[in-house]
Coordinates of C-alpha atoms in Angstrom, one line a residue:
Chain A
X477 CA 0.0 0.0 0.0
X478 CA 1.5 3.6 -0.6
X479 CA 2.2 5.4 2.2
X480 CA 0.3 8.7 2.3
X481 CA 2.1 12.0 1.8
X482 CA 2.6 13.5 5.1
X483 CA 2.7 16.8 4.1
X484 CA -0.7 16.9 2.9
X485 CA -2.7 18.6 4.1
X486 CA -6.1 18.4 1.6
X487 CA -7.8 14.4 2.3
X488 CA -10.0 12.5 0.1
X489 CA -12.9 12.5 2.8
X490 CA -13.3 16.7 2.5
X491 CA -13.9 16.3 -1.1
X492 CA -16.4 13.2 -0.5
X493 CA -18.1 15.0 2.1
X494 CA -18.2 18.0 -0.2
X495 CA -19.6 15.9 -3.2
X496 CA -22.2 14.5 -0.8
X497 CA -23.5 17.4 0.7
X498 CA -24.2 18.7 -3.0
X499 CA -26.2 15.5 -3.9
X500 CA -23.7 14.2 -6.6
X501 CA -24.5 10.8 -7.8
X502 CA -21.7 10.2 -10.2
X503 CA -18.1 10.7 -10.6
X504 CA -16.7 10.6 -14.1
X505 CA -12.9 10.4 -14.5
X506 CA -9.7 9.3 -15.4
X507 CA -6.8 8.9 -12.4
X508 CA -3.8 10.9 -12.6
X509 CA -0.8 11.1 -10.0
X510 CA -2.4 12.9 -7.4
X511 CA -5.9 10.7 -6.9
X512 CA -5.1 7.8 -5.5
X513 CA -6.2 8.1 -2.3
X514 CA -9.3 9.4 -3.8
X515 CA -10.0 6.2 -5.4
X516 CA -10.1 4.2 -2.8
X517 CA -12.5 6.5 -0.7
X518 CA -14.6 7.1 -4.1
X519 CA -14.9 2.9 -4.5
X520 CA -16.0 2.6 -0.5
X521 CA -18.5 5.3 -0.9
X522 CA -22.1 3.9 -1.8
X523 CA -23.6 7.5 -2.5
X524 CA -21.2 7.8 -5.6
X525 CA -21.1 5.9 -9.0
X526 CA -17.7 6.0 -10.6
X527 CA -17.3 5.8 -14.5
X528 CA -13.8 5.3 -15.4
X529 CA -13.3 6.9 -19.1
X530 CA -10.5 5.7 -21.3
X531 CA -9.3 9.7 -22.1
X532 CA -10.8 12.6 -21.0
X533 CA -12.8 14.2 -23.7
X534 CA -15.3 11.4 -22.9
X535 CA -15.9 12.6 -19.1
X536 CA -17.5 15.5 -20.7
X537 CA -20.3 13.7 -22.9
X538 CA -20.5 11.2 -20.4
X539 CA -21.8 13.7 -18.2
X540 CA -23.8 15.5 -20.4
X541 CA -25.7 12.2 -21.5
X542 CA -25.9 11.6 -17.1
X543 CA -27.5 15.2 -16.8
X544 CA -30.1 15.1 -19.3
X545 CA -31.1 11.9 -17.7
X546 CA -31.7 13.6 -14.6
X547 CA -28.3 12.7 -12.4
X548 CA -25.6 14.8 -11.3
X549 CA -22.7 14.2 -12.0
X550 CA -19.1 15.7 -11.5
X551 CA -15.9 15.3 -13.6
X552 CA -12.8 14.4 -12.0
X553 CA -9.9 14.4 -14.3
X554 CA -6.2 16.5 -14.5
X555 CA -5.8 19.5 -16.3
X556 CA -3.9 17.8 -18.7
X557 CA -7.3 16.0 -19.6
X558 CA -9.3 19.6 -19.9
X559 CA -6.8 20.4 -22.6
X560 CA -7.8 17.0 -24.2
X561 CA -11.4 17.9 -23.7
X562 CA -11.8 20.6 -25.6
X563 CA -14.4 20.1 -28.0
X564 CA -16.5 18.2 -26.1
X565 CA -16.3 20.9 -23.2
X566 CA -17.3 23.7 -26.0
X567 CA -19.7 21.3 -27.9
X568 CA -21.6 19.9 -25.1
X569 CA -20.8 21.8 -21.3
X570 CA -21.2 25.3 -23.1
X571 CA -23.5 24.7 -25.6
X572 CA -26.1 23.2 -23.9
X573 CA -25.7 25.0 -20.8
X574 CA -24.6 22.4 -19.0
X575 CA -24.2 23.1 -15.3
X576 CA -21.1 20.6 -15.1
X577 CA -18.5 21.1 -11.7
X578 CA -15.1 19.9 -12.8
X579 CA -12.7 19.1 -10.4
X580 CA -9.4 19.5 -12.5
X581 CA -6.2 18.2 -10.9
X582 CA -3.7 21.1 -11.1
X583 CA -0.4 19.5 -12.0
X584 CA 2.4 22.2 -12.3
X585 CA 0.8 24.2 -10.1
X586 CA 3.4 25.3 -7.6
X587 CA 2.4 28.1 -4.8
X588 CA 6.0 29.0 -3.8
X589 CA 8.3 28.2 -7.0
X590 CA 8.5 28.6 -10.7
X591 CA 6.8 25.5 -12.7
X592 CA 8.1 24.4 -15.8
X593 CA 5.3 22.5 -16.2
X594 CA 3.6 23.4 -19.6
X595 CA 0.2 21.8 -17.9
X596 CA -0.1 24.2 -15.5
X597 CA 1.3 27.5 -17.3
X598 CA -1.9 27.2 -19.8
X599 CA -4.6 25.6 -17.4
X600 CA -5.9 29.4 -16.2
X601 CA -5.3 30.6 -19.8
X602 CA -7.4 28.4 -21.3
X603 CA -10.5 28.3 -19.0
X604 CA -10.0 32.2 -19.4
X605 CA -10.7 31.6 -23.1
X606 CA -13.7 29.8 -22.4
X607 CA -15.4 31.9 -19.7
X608 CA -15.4 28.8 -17.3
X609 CA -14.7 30.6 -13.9
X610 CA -12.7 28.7 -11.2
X611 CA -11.6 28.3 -7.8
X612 CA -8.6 27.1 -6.3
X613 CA -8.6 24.5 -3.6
X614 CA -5.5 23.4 -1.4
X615 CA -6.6 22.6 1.9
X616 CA -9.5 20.6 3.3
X617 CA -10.6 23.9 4.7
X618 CA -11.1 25.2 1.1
X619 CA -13.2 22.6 0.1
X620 CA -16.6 24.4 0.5
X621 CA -15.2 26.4 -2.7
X622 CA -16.6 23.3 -4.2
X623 CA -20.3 24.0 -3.0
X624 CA -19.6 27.6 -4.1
X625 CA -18.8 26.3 -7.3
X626 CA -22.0 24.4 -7.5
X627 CA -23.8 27.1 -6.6
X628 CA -22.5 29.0 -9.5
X629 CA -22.6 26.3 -12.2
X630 CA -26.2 26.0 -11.2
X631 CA -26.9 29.7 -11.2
X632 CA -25.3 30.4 -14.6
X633 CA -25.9 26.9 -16.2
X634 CA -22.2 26.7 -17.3
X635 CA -19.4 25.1 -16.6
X636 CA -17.5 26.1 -13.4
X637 CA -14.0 24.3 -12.5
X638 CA -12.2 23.5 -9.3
X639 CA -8.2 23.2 -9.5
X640 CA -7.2 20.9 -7.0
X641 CA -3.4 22.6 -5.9
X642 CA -2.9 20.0 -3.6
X643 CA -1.5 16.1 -3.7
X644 CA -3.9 14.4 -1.5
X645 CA -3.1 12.3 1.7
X646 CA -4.5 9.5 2.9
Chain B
X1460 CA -26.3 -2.3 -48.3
X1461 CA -28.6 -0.9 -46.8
X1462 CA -30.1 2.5 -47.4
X1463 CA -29.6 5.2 -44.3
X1464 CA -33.1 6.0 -43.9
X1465 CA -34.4 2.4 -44.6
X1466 CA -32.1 1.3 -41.6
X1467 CA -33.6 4.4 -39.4
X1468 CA -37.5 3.6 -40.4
X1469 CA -36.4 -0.1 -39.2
X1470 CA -35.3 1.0 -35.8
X1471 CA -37.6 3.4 -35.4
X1472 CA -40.5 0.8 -35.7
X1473 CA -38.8 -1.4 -32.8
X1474 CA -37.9 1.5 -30.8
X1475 CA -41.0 1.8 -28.7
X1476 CA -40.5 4.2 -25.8
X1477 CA -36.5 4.4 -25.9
X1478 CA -34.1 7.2 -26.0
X1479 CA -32.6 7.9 -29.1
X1480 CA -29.0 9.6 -29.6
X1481 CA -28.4 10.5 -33.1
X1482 CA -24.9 11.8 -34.9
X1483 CA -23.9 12.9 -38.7
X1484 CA -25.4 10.8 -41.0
X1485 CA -28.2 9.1 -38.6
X1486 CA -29.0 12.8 -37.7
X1487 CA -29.9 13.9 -41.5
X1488 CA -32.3 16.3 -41.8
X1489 CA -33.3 14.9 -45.4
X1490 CA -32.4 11.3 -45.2
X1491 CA -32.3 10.2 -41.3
X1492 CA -33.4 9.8 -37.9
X1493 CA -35.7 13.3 -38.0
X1494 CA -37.6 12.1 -41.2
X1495 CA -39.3 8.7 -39.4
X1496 CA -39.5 9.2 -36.1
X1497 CA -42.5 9.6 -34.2
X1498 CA -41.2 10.5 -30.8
X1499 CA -39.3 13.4 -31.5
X1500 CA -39.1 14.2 -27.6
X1501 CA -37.2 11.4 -26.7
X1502 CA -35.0 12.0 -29.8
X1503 CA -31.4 14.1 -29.0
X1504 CA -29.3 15.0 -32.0
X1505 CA -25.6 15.0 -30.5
X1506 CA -23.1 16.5 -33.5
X1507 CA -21.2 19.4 -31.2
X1508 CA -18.5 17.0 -29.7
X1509 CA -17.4 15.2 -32.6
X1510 CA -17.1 11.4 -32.0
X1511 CA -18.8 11.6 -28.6
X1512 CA -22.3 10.5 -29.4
X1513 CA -22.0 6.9 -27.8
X1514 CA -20.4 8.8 -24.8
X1515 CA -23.2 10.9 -24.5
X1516 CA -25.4 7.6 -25.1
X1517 CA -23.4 5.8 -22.4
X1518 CA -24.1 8.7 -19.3
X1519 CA -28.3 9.0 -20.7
X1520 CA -28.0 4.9 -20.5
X1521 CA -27.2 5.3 -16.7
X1522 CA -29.5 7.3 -16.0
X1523 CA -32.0 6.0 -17.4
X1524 CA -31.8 2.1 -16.4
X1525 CA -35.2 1.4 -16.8
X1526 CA -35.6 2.7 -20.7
X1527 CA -33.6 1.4 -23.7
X1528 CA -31.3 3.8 -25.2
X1529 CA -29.9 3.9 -28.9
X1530 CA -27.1 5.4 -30.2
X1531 CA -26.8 5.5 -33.9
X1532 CA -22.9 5.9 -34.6
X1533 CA -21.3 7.0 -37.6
X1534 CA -18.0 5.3 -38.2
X1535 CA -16.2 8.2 -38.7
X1536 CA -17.4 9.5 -35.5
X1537 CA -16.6 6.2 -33.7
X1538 CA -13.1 5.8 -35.2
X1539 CA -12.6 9.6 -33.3
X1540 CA -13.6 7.7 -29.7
X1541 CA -12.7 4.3 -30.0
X1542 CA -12.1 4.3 -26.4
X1543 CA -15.5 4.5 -26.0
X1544 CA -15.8 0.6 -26.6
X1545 CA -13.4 -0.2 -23.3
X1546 CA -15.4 2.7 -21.4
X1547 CA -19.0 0.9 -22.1
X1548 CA -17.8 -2.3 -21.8
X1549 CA -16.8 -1.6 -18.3
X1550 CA -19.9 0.0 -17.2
X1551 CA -21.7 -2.8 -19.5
X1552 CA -25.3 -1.3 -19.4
X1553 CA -27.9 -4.0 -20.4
X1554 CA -30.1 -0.9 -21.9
X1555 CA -27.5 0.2 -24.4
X1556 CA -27.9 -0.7 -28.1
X1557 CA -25.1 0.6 -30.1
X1558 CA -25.9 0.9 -33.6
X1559 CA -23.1 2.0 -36.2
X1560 CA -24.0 3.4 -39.7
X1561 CA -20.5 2.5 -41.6
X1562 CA -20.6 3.5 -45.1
X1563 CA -16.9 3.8 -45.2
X1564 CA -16.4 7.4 -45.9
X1565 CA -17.1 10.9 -44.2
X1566 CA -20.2 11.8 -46.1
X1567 CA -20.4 15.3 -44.0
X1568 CA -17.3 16.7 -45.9
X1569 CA -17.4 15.2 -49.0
X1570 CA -16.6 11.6 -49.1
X1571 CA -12.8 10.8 -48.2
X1572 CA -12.9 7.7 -46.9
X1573 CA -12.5 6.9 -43.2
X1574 CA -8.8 5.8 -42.0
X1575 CA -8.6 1.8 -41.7
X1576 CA -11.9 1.7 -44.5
X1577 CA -12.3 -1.9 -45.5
X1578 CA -10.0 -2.9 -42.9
X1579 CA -11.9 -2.7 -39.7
X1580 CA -14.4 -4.3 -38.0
X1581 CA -16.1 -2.7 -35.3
X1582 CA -17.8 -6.0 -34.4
X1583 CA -14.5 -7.6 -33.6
X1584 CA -13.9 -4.3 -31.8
X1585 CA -17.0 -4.2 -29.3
X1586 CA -17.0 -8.3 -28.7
X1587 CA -12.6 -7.9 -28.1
X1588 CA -14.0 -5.1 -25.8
X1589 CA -16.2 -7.2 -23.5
X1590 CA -19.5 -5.9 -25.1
X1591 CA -22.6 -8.6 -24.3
X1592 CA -23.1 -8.9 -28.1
X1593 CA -22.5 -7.5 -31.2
X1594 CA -23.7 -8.2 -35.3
X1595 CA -22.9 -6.8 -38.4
X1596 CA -25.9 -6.4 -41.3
X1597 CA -25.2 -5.7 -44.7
X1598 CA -28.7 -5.9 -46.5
X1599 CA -32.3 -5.0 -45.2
X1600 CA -33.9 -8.1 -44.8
X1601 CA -31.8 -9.8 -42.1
X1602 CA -31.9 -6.6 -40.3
X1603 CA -35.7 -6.7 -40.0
X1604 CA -35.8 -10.2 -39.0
X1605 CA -33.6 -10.0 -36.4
X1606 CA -34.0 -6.6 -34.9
X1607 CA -36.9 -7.6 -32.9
X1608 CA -34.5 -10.5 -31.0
X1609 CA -31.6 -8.0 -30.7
X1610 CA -33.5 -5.7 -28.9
X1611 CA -34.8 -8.3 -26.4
X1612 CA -31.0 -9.4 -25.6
X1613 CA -29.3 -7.8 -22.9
X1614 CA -26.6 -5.1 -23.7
X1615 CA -24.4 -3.5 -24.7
X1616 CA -24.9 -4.9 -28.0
X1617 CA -22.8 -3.5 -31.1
X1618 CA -25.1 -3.9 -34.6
X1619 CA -23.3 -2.6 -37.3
X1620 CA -25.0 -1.4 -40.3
X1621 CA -23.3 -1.4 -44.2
X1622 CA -25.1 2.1 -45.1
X1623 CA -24.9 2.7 -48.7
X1624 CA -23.2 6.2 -48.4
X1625 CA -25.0 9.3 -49.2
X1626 CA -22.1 12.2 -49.9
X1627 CA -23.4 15.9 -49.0
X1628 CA -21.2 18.4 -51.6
X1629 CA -23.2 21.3 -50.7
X1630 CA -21.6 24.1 -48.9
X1631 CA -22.6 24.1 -45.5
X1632 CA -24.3 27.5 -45.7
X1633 CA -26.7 25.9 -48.2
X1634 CA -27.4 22.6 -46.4
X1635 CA -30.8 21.6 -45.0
X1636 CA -30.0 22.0 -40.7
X1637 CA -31.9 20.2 -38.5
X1638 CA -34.5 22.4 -36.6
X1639 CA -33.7 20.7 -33.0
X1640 CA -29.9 21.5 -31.9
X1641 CA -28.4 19.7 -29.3
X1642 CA -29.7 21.9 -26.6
X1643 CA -33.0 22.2 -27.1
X1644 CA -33.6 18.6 -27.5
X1645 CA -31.6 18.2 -24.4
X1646 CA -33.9 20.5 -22.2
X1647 CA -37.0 19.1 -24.6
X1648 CA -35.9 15.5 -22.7
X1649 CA -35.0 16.3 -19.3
X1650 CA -38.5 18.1 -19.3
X1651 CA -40.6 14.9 -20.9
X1652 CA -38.1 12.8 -18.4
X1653 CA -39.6 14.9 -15.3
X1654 CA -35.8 15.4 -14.1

């Protein structure tokens, strides 16, 4: 078993309870490095149905197909996978007014250093481009942005995102 | 090879109350899905996210466990998503019938034919993918006479479709559009749905 990072300081069970408390009933993703520990939580909890995608740019369709059959769903990919999503975010999230939450792993995000990371240089740059606002979450005490976020997606019917900044812990 | 819209009449008169996702060709305001059916409601046109109509299929499918749903894939948009195969399979909804309308070439835009055209086979693709069935059709006949079986069996179930292709050289600012865009069919369902 991995050992958990211990310098983590954003857990699996704030996003879950988060998740819960805003009624979702299915997570649609692909794992990256970070989600782990997510996983296992995600497979133990019964409120939540998890469908795995083979790339990202079908997290986006799947979820559109789940909301206009009446579920709620949330996508749970990396950054990396919005850039692969493109079309399907414009074509489907935008265009039909979808009020999807995507929680987008932030790799390259780094709060105190310089990131070479091309991943997370454009992330902000391209939701810009779209109009999809977005929060920031770090720490299990920002993860009521993630009702906010729900709120607004709900309010606007639009995509809103939710870069995770943080490598979870166990 | 069968005709596009005589393979759309056919599933339209064995699709009773299910949900049906439409894409390119199937979608054809002049020779598809919108000229035969009769539950226009229940009908979404899915063409904004290229190769994504079986995904969008796949999420209305979960929700929805107690209707059938239809997809009616173009090959060209399935050869964009082939992951879509390995995603469905692992869900593996029993309500999911995955048609495929493969006349070998991207009518759309003129005709060039589809990468891996006479090569592929995208009923070896769903069955090596773990889908409950999966048949391939290339005249009328057998297709009405087993239709009725298919729809009975529990999916996913592939049934491919050799569609006699029907190439569109218009310019797009003189082509036919359909009168229901994705978004209003989509709100259309959720309200007949009650979600």
């Amino acid at each position: 078993m991995e050992q958990a990072n211990p310098e983590a300081v954003l857990h699996p069970q704030a996003i879950i309870e988060e998740l819960k408390k805003n009624k979702f009933t299915h997570v649609v993703w692909l794992p990256d490095s970070e989600t782990n520990f997510m996983y296992q939580q995600l497979m133990e909890e019964p409120s939540l149905d998890l469908v795995p995608v083979s790339r990202e740019g079908e997290t986006m369709a799947i979820a559109a197909g789940l909301w206009v059959g009446g579920k709620r769903p949330v996508a749970l990919i990396q950054n990396t996978g919005i850039f692969e999503s493109g079309d399907s975010i414009r074509g489907l999230g935008l265009d039909v007014d979808q009020p999807l939450v995507m929680l987008v792993g932030y790799r390259g995000w780094d709060r105190h250093g310089i990131s070479r990371d091309s991943a997370g240089k454009f992330i902000e740059h391209v939701l810009h481009a779209w109009g999809i606002d977005y929060y920031l979450v770090e720490t299990d005490d920002d993860a009521s942005r993630i009702s906010l976020a729900v709120e607004e997606a709900e309010r606007t019917a639009k995509p809103v995102a939710v870069l995770m900044g943080t490598e979870y812990g166990a | 090879m069968i005709k596009n819209i005589d393979a759309c009449r056919v599933i339209e008169e064995n699709r009773g109350d299910a949900l049906v996702v439409t894409t390119m060709g199937s979608g054809n305001p002049r020779f598809g899905w919108p000229t035969v059916t009769h539950n226009e409601g229940l009908d979404v046109p899915v063409g904004g996210a290229m190769g994504k109509a079986s995904s969008f299929a796949l999420g209305l499918a979960l929700s929805q466990p107690d209707r059938k749903v239809i997809i009616l894939d173009g090959d060209g948009s399935l050869v964009m998503n082939l992951g879509t195969f390995t995603t469905i399979s692992d869900k593996a909804p029993p309500n999911l019938y995955h048609f495929v309308f493969e006349n070998g070439v991207y009518a759309v835009t003129g005709g060039q034919p589809i990468p891996g055209e006479g090569k592929l086979s995208f009923k070896d693709m769903a069955l090596g993918a773990g889908y409950a069935g999966a048949y391939d059709f290339d005249n009328l006949e057998d297709l009405v006479s087993s239709l009725g079986s298919i729809f009975r069996e529990k999916g996913p179930v592939l049934v491919n479709l050799r569609i006699m292709p029907e190439i569109e050289n218009i310019p797009m600012h003189l082509r036919e559009r359909a009168h229901r865009t994705t978004k209003v069919a989509s709100q259309e369902m959720r309200r007949i749905l009650g979600v």
